[in-house]
mmCIF file of C-alpha atoms in Angstrom:
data_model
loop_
_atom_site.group_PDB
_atom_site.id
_atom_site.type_symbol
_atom_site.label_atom_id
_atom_site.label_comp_id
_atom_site.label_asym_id
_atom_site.label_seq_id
_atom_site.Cartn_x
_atom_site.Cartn_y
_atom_site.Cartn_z
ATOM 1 C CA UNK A 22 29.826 102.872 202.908
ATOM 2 C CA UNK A 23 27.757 100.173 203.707
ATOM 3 C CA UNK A 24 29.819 99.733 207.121
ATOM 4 C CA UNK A 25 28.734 103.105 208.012
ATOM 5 C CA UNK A 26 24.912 102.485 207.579
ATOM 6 C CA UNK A 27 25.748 99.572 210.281
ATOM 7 C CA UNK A 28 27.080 102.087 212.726
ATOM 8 C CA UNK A 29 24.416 103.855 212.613
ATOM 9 C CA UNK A 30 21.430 101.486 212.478
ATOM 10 C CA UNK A 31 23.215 100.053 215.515
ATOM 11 C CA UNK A 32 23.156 103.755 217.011
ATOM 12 C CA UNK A 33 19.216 103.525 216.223
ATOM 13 C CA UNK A 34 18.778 99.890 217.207
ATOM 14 C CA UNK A 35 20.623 100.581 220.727
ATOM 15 C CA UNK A 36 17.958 103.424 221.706
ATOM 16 C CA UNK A 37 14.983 101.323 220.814
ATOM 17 C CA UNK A 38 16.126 98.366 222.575
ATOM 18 C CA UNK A 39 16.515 100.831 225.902
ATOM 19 C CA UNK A 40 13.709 103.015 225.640
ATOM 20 C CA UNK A 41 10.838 100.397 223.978
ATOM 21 C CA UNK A 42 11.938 97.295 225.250
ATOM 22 C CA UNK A 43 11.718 96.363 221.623
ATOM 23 C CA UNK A 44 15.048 94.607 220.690
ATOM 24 C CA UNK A 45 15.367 97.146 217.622
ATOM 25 C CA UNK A 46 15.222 94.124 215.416
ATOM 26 C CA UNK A 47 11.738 95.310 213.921
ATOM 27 C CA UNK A 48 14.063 98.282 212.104
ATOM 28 C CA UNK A 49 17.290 95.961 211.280
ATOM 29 C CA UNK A 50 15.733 93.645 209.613
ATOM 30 C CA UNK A 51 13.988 95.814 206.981
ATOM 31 C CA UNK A 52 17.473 97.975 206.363
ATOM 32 C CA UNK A 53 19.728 95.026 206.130
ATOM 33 C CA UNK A 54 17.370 93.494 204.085
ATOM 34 C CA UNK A 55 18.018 96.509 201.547
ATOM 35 C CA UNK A 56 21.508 96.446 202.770
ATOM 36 C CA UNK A 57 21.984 92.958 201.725
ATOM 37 C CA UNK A 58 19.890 93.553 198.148
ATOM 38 C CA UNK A 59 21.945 96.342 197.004
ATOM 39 C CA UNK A 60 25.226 94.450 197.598
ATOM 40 C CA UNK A 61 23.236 91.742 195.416
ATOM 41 C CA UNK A 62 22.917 88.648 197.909
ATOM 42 C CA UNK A 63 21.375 85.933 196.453
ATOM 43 C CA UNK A 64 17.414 86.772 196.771
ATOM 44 C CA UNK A 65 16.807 83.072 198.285
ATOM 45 C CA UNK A 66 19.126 83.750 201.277
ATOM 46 C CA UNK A 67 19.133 87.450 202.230
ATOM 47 C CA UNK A 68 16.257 87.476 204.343
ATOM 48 C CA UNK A 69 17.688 84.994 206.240
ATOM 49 C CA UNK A 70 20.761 86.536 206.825
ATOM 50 C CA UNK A 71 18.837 89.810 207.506
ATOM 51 C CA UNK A 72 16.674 87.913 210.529
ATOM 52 C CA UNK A 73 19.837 85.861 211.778
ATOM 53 C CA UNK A 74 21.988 89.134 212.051
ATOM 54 C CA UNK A 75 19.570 90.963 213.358
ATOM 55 C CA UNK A 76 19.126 88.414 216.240
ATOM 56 C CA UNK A 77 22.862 88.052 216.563
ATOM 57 C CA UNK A 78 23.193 92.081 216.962
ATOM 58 C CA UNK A 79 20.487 91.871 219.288
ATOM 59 C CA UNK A 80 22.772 90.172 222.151
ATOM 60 C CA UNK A 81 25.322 93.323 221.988
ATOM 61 C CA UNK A 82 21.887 95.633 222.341
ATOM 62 C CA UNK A 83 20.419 93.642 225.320
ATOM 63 C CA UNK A 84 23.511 93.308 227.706
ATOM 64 C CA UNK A 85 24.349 96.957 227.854
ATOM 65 C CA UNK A 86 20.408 98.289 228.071
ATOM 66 C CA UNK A 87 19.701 95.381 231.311
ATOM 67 C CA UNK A 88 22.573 96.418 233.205
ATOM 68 C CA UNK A 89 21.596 100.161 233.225
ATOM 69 C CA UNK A 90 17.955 98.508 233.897
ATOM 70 C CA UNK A 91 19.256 96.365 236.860
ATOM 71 C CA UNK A 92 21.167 99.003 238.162
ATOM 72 C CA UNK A 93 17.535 101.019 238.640
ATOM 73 C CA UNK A 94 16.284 98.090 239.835
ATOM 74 C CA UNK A 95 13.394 97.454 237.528
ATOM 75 C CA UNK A 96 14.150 94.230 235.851
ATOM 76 C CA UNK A 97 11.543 91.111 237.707
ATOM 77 C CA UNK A 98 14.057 88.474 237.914
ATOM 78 C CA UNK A 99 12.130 85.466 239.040
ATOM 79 C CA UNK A 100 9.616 86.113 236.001
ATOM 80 C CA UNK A 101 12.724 86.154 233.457
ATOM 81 C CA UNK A 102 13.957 83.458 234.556
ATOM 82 C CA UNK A 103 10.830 81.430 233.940
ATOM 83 C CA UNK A 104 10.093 82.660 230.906
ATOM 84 C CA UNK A 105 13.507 82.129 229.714
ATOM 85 C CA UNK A 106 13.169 78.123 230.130
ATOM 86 C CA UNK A 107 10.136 78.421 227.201
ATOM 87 C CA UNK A 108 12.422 80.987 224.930
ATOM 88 C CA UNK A 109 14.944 78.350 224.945
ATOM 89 C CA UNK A 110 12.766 76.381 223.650
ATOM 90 C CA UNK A 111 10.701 78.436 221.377
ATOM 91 C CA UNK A 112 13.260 80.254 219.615
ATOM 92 C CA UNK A 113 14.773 77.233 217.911
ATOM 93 C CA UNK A 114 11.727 76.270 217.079
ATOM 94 C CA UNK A 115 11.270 79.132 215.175
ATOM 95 C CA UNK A 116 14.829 79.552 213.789
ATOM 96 C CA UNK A 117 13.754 75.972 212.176
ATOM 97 C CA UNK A 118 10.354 77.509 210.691
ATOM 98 C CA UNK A 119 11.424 80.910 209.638
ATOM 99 C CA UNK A 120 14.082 78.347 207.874
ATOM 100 C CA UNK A 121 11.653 76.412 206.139
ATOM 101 C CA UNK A 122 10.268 79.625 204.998
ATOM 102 C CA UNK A 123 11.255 81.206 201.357
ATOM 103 C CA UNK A 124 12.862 84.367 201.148
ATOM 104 C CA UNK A 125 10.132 86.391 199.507
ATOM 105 C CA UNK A 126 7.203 85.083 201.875
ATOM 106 C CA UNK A 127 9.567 85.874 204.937
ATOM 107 C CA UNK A 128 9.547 89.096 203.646
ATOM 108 C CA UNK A 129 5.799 89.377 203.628
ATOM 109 C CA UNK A 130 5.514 87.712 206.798
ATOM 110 C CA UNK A 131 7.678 90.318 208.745
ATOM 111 C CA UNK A 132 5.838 93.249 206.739
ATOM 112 C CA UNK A 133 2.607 92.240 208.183
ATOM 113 C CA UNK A 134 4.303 91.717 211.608
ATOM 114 C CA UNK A 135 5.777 95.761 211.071
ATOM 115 C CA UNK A 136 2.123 96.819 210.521
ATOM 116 C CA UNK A 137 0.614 95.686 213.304
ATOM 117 C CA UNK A 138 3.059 96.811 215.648
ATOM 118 C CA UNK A 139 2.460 100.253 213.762
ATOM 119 C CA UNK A 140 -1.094 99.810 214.526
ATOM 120 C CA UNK A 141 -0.385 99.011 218.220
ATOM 121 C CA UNK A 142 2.298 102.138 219.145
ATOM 122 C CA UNK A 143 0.001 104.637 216.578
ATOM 123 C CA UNK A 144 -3.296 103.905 218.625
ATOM 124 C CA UNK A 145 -1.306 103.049 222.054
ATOM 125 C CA UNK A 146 -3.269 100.034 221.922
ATOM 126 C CA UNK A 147 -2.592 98.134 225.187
ATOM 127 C CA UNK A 148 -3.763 95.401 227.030
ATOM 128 C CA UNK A 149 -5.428 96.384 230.522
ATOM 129 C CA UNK A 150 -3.626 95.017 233.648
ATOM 130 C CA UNK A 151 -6.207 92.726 234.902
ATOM 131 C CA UNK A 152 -4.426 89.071 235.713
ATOM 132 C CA UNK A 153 -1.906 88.483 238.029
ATOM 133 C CA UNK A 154 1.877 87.485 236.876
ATOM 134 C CA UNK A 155 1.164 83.278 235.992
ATOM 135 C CA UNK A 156 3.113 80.844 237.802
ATOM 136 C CA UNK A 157 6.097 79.100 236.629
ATOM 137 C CA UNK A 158 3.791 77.165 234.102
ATOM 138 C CA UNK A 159 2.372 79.880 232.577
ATOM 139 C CA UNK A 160 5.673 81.996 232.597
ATOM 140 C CA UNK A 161 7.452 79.074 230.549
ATOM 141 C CA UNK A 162 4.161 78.580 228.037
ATOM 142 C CA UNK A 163 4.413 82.270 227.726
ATOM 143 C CA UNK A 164 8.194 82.478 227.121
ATOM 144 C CA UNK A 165 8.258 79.285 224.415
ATOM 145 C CA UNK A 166 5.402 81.322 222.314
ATOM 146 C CA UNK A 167 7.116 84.568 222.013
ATOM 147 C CA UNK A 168 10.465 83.223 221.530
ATOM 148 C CA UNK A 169 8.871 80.775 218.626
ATOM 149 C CA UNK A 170 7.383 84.601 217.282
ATOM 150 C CA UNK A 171 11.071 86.260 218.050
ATOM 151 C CA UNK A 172 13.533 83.989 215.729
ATOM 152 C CA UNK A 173 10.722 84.145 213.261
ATOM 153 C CA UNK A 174 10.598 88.086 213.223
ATOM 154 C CA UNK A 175 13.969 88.659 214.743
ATOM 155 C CA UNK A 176 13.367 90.558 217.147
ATOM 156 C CA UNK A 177 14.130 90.554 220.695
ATOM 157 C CA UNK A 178 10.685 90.104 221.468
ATOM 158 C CA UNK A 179 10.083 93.233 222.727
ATOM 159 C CA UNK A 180 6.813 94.193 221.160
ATOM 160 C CA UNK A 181 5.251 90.883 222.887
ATOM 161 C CA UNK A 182 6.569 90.673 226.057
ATOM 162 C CA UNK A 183 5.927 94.311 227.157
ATOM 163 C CA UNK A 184 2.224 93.883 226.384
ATOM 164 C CA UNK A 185 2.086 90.248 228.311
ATOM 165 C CA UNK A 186 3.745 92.060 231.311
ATOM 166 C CA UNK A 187 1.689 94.729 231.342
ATOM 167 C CA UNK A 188 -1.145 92.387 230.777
ATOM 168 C CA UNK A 189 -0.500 90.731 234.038
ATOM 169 C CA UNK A 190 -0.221 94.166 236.124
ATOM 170 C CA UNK A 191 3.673 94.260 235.789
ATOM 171 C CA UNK A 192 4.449 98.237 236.085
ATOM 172 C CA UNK A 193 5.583 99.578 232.610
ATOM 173 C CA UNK A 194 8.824 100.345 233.779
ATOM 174 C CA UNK A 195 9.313 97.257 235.021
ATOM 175 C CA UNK A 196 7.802 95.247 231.514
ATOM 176 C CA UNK A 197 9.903 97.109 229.527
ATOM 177 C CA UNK A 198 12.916 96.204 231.622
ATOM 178 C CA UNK A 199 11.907 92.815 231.861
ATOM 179 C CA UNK A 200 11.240 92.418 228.302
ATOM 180 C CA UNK A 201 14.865 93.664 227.687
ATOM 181 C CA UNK A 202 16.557 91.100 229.917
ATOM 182 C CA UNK A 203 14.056 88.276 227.653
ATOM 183 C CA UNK A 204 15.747 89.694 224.982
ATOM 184 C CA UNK A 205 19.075 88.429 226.036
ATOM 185 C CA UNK A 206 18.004 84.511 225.655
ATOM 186 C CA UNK A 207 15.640 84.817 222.793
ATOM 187 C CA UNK A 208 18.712 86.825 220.508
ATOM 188 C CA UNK A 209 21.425 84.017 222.209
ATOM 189 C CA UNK A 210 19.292 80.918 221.502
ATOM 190 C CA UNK A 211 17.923 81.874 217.367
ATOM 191 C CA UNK A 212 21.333 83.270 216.699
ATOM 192 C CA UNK A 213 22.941 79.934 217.326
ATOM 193 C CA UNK A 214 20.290 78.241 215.486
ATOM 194 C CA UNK A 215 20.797 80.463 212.528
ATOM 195 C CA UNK A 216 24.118 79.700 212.306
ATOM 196 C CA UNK A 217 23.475 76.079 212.670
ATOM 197 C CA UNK A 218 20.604 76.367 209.968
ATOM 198 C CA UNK A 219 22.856 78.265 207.682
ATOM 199 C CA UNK A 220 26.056 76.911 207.899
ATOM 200 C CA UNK A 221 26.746 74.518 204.586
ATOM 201 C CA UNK A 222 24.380 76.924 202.578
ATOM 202 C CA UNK A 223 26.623 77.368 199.242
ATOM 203 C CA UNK A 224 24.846 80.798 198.743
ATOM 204 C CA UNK A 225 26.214 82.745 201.792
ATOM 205 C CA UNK A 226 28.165 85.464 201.324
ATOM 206 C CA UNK A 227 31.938 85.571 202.539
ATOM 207 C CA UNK A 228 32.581 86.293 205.796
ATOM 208 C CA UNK A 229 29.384 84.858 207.197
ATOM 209 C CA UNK A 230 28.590 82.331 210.232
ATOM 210 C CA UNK A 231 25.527 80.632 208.645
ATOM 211 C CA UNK A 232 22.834 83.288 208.020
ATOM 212 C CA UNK A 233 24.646 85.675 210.465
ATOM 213 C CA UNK A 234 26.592 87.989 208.287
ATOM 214 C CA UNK A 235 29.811 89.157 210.183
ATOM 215 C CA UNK A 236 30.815 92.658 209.012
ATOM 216 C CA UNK A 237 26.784 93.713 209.606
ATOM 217 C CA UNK A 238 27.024 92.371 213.136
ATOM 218 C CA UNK A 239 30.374 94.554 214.161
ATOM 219 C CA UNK A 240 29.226 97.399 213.008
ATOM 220 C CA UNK A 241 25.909 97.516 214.702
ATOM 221 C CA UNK A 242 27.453 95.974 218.068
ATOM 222 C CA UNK A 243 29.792 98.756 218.110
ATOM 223 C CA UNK A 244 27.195 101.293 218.527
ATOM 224 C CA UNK A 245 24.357 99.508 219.563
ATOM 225 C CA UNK A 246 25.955 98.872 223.189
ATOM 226 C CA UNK A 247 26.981 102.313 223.909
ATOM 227 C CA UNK A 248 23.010 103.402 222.890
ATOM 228 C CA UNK A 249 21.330 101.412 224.359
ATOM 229 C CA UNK A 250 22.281 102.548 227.498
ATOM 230 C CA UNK A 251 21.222 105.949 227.137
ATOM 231 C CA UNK A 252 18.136 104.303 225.628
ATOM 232 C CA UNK A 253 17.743 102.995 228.776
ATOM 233 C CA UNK A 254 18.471 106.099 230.578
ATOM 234 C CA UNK A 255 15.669 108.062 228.268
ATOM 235 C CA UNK A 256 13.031 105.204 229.421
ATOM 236 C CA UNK A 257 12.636 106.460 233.065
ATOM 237 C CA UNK A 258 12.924 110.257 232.505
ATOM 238 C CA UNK A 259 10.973 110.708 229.300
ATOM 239 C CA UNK A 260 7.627 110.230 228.014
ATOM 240 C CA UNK A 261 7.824 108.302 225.122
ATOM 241 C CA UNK A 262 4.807 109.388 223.177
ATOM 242 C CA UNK A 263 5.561 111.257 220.538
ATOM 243 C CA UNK A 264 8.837 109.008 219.952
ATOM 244 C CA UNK A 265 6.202 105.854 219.907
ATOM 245 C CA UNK A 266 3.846 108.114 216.711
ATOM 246 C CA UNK A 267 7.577 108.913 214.763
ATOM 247 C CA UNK A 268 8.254 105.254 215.533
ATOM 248 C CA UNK A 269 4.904 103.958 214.486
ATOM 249 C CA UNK A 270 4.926 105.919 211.241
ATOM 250 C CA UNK A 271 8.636 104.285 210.237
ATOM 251 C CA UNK A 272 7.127 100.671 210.817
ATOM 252 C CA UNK A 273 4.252 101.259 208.852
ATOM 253 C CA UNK A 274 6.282 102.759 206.120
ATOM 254 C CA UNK A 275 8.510 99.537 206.684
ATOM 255 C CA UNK A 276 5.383 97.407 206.519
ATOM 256 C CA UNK A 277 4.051 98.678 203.519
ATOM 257 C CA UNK A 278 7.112 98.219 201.207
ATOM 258 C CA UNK A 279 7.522 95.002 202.005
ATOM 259 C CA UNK A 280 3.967 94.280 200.933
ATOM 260 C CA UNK A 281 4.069 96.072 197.656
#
């Protein structure tokens, strides 16, 4: 049963990631965290697992929603690849604090996060394009910060880059594209770190890889990698409005139990 709900968060996951740009970490955390709960994982632990699976899945979800975006020719390579030298970075960096945060304030932490991002797609709340893209400097500070904010979350990173892009006058097509190919190195470098974090932890569950829980991460990949190409597809023929509101109102519901 429980391999069946990871089919079909992947299926979910794998549309987000193409259409948003936003990993679809922000809604795989919260159901593997009840995933995990219900199959009684030790409380200390789960959250981990949840945000180191999540990032893990999150590499399936990214490969198959950049090609389809490369293939339209909307991903800005030279600005990934900048920003990529600071996710590197970054993202262990937060592996190692969301590590050396407990379970239960984790929790709160990523409920808060789930809220604002509510807040943000609800009120389409975006910054106005009125820099320039930042040099190689700025690309790198910018990439370290929001893969530090990524491993923490686990996310892809999606619901920070495509602001910055757009910020700095980067077409939204081409931010959320972008943001999806950032998504590859943020999800590669915290999943490794998770593992590393987790590995000797006596209170893992079998068939985990440190706090990446195996049997969660097939059955997402499986579906996640066929979706999110027709995520992708949906991203530059639809307008995503009322999917961001529906969206919106599922984070904030997400937000709100994890706060209560």
């Amino acid at each position: 049963m429980e391999f069946l709900l990871y089919l079909a968060l992947g299926a979910c996951a794998g549309v987000l990631a193409g259409l948003f740009g936003v990993g679809g970490g922000i809604i795989i955390v919260p159901v593997l965290v009840f995933s995990f709960t219900l199959q009684g994982f030790d409380p200390s632990i789960l959250t981990h697992l949840a945000v180191g699976t999540s990032l893990a899945t999150i590499i399936f979800t990214s490969v198959n929603a950049v090609r389809e975006h490369h293939r339209r020719g909307a991903v800005r390579w030279p600005i990934f690849v900048w920003m990529t030298v600071g996710i590197l970075v970054g993202a262990g960096l937060g592996a190692l604090t969301a590590e050396a945060i407990s379970g239960p304030h984790l929790q709160k932490i990523i409920g808060v996060f789930a809220l604002v991002i509510a807040a943000q797609l609800a009120l389409e709340a975006k910054p106005k394009a009125s820099r320039t893209v930042p040099g190689k400097l700025g690309l790198t500070v910018a990439g370290s910060v929001i893969g530090w904010a990524s491993a923490i979350f686990g996310i892809g990173g999606g619901s920070l880059t495509v602001p910055f892009l757009t910020w700095r006058s980067v077409p939204m097509q081409q931010a959320v594209a972008t943001s999806s190919a950032c998504g590859l190195p943020i999800a590669v470098a915290s999943a490794i770190s998770f593992m590393i974090l987790g590995w000797h932890d006596p209170l893992l569950p079998a068939h985990s890889l440190g706090f990446v829980y195996l049997p969660a991460l097939l059955g997402i990949a499986l579906t996640s990698m066929v979706f999110a190409r027709l995520g992708a597809r949906l991203a530059h023929k639809l307008s995503p409005k009322l999917l961001k509101r529906l969206f919106a109102a599922l984070l904030f519901c997400v937000g709100l139990n994890f706060l209560l």
